[in-house]
Short mmCIF file of C-alpha atoms in Angstrom, two decimals:
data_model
loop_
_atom_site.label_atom_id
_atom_site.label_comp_id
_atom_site.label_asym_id
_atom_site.label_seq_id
_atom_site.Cartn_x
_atom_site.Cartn_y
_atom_site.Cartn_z
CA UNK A 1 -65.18 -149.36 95.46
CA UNK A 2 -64.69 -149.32 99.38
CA UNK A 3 -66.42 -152.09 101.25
CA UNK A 4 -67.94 -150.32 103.72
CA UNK A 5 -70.58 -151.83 105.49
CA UNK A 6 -71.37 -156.37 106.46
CA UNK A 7 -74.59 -157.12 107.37
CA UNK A 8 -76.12 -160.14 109.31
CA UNK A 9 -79.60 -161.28 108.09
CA UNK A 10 -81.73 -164.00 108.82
CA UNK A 11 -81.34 -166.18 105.88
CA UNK A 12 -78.49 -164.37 104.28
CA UNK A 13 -75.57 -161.83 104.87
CA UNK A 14 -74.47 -158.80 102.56
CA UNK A 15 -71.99 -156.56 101.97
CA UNK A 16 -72.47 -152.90 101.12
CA UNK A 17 -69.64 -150.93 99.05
CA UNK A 18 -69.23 -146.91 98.71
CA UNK A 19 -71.38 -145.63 95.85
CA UNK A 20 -71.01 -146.27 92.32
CA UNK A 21 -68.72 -143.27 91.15
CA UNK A 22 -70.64 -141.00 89.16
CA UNK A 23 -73.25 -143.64 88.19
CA UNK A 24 -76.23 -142.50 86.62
CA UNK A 25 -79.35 -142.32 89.68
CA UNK A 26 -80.71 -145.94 90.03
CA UNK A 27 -83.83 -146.53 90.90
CA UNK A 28 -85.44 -148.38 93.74
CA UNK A 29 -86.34 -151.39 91.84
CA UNK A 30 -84.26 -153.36 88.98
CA UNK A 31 -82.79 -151.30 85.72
CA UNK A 32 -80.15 -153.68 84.57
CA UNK A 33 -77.87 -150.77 84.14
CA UNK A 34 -74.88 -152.73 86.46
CA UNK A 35 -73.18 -155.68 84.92
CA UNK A 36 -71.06 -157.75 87.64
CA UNK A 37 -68.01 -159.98 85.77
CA UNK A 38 -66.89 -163.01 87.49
CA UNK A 39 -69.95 -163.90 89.73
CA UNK A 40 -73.68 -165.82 88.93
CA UNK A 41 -75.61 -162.89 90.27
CA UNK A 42 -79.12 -161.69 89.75
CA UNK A 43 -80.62 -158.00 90.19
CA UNK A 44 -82.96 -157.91 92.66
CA UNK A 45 -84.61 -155.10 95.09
CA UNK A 46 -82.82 -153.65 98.39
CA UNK A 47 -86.40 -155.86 100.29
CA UNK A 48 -85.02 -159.08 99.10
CA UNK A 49 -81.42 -158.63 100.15
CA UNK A 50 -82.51 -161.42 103.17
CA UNK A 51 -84.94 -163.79 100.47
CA UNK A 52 -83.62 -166.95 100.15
CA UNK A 53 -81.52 -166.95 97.16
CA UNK A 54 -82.56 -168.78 94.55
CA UNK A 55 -79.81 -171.84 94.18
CA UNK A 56 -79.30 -171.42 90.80
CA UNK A 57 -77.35 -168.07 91.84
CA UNK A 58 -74.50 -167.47 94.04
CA UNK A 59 -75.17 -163.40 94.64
CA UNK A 60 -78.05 -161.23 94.52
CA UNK A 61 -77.19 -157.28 94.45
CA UNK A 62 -79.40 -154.40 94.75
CA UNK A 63 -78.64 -150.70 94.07
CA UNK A 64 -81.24 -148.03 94.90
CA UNK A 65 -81.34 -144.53 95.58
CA UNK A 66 -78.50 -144.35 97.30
CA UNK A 67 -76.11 -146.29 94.00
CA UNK A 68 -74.92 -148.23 96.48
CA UNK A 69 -73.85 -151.74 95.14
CA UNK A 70 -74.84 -154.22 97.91
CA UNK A 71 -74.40 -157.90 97.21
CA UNK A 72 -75.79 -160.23 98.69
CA UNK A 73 -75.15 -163.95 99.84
CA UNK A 74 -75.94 -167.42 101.75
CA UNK A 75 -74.56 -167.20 105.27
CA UNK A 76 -72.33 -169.97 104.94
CA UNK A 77 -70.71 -168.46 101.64
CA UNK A 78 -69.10 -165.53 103.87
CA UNK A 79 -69.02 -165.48 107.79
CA UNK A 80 -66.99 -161.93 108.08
CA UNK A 81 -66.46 -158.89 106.29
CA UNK A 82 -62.74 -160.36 105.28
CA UNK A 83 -64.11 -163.44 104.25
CA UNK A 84 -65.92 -161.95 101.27
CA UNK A 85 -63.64 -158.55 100.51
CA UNK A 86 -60.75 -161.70 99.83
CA UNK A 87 -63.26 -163.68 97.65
CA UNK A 88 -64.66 -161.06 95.58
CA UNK A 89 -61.26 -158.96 95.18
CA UNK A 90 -60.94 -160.03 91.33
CA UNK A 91 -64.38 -158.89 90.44
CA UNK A 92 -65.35 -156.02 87.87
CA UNK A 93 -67.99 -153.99 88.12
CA UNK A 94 -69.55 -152.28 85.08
CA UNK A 95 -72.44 -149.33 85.14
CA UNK A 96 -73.81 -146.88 83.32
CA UNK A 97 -72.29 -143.04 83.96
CA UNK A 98 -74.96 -140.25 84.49
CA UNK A 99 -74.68 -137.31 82.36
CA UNK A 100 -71.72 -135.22 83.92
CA UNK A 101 -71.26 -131.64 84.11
CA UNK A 102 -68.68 -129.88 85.59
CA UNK A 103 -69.14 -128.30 88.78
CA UNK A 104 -67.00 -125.40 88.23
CA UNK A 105 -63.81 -124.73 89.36
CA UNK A 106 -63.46 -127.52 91.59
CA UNK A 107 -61.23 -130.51 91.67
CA UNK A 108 -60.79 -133.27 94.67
CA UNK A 109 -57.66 -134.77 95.54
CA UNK A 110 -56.96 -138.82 96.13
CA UNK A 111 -54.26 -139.59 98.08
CA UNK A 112 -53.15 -143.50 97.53
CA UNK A 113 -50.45 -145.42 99.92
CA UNK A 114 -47.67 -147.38 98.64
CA UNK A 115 -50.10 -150.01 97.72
CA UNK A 116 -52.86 -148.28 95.50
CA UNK A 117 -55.19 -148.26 98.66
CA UNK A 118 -57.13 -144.81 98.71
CA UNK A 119 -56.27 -143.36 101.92
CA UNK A 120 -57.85 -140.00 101.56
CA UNK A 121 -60.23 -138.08 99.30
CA UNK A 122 -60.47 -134.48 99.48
CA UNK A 123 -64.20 -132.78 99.13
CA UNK A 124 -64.42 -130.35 96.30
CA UNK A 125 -61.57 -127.38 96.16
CA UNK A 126 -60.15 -124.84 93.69
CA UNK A 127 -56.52 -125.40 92.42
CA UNK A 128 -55.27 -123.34 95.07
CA UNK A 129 -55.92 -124.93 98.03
CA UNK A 130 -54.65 -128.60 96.51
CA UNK A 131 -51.01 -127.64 96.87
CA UNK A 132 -51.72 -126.70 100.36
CA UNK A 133 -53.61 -130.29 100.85
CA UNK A 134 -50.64 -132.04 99.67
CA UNK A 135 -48.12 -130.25 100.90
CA UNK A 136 -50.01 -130.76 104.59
CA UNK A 137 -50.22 -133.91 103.88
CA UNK A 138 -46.51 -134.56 103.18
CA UNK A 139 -45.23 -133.00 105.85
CA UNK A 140 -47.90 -134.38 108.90
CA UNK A 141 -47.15 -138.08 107.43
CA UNK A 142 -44.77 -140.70 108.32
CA UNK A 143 -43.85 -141.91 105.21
CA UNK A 144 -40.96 -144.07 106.83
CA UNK A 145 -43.46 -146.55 108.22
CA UNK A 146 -46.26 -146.33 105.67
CA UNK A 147 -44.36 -145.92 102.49
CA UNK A 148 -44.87 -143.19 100.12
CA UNK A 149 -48.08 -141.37 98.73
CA UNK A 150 -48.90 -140.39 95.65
CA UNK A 151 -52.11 -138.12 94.28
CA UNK A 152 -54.59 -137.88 91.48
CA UNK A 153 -56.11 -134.44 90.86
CA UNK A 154 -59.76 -134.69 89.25
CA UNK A 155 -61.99 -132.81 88.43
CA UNK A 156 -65.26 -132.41 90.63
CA UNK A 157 -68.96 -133.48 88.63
CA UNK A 158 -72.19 -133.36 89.32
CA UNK A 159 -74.18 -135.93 87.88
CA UNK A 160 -77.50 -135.43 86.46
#
């Protein structure tokens, strides 16, 4: 999951990550359908992201509508976006998947640097255009001062 988003509160800041891929729908409220390893965190609602937290945990998350995971913490635990992406780098998130079905013929395309880091993601083609993607790709890119890339072909879903 991409960090994408740090937020200032009042009495807390949060961070808000991409969506949960192909997570089944959350609610607005709490389902217990996420399990976060490696942190003392409690479920709460996307309204109490700025509630004192109660000292007993270190996080409070939310998802909603949206499956976005955003976690939340006391502003002295994490000043800056980097602060927290560095802390919470070794944590695993578990979820539920929704019920996925195929949508069609179509596949995306993740392109990954030298590192592992995503650095592009298609939206949903047929086979034939994913040579063409790569291929463009390949020969736009300076790979001599950004290392190599590599791809993953998957398939496209919807989730229901």
């Amino acid at each position: 999951m991409k960090a994408e988003q740090f937020v200032q509160g009042v009495n807390n800041n949060w961070i808000i990550y991409s969506p949960l891929p192909y997570a089944k729908q959350h609610s607005s409220g709490i389902d217990d359908l996420v399990i976060i390893n490696g942190l003392n965190t409690k479920e709460s609602v996307d309204a109490d992201l700025d509630v004192t937290i109660d000292p007993q945990y270190d996080y409070v998350y939310s998802i909603s509508t949206d499956n976005r995971l955003k976690l939340s913490f006391d502003k002295s635990k994490h000043t800056d976006k980097s602060s927290v992406v560095e802390a919470l780098k070794c944590v695993s998130v578990k979820y539920t998947l929704g019920n996925l079905k195929p949508n069609g013929d179509y596949y995306k395309v993740i392109a990954r640097n030298s590192l592992g880091e995503e650095v592009h993601r298609t939206t949903p083609m047929t086979l034939d255009k994913v040579d063409k993607v790569i291929s463009t790709f390949d020969d736009t890119r300076d790979i001599g001062t950004s290392g190599f890339l590599s791809y993953q072909i998957v398939r496209d879903f919807i989730v229901e």
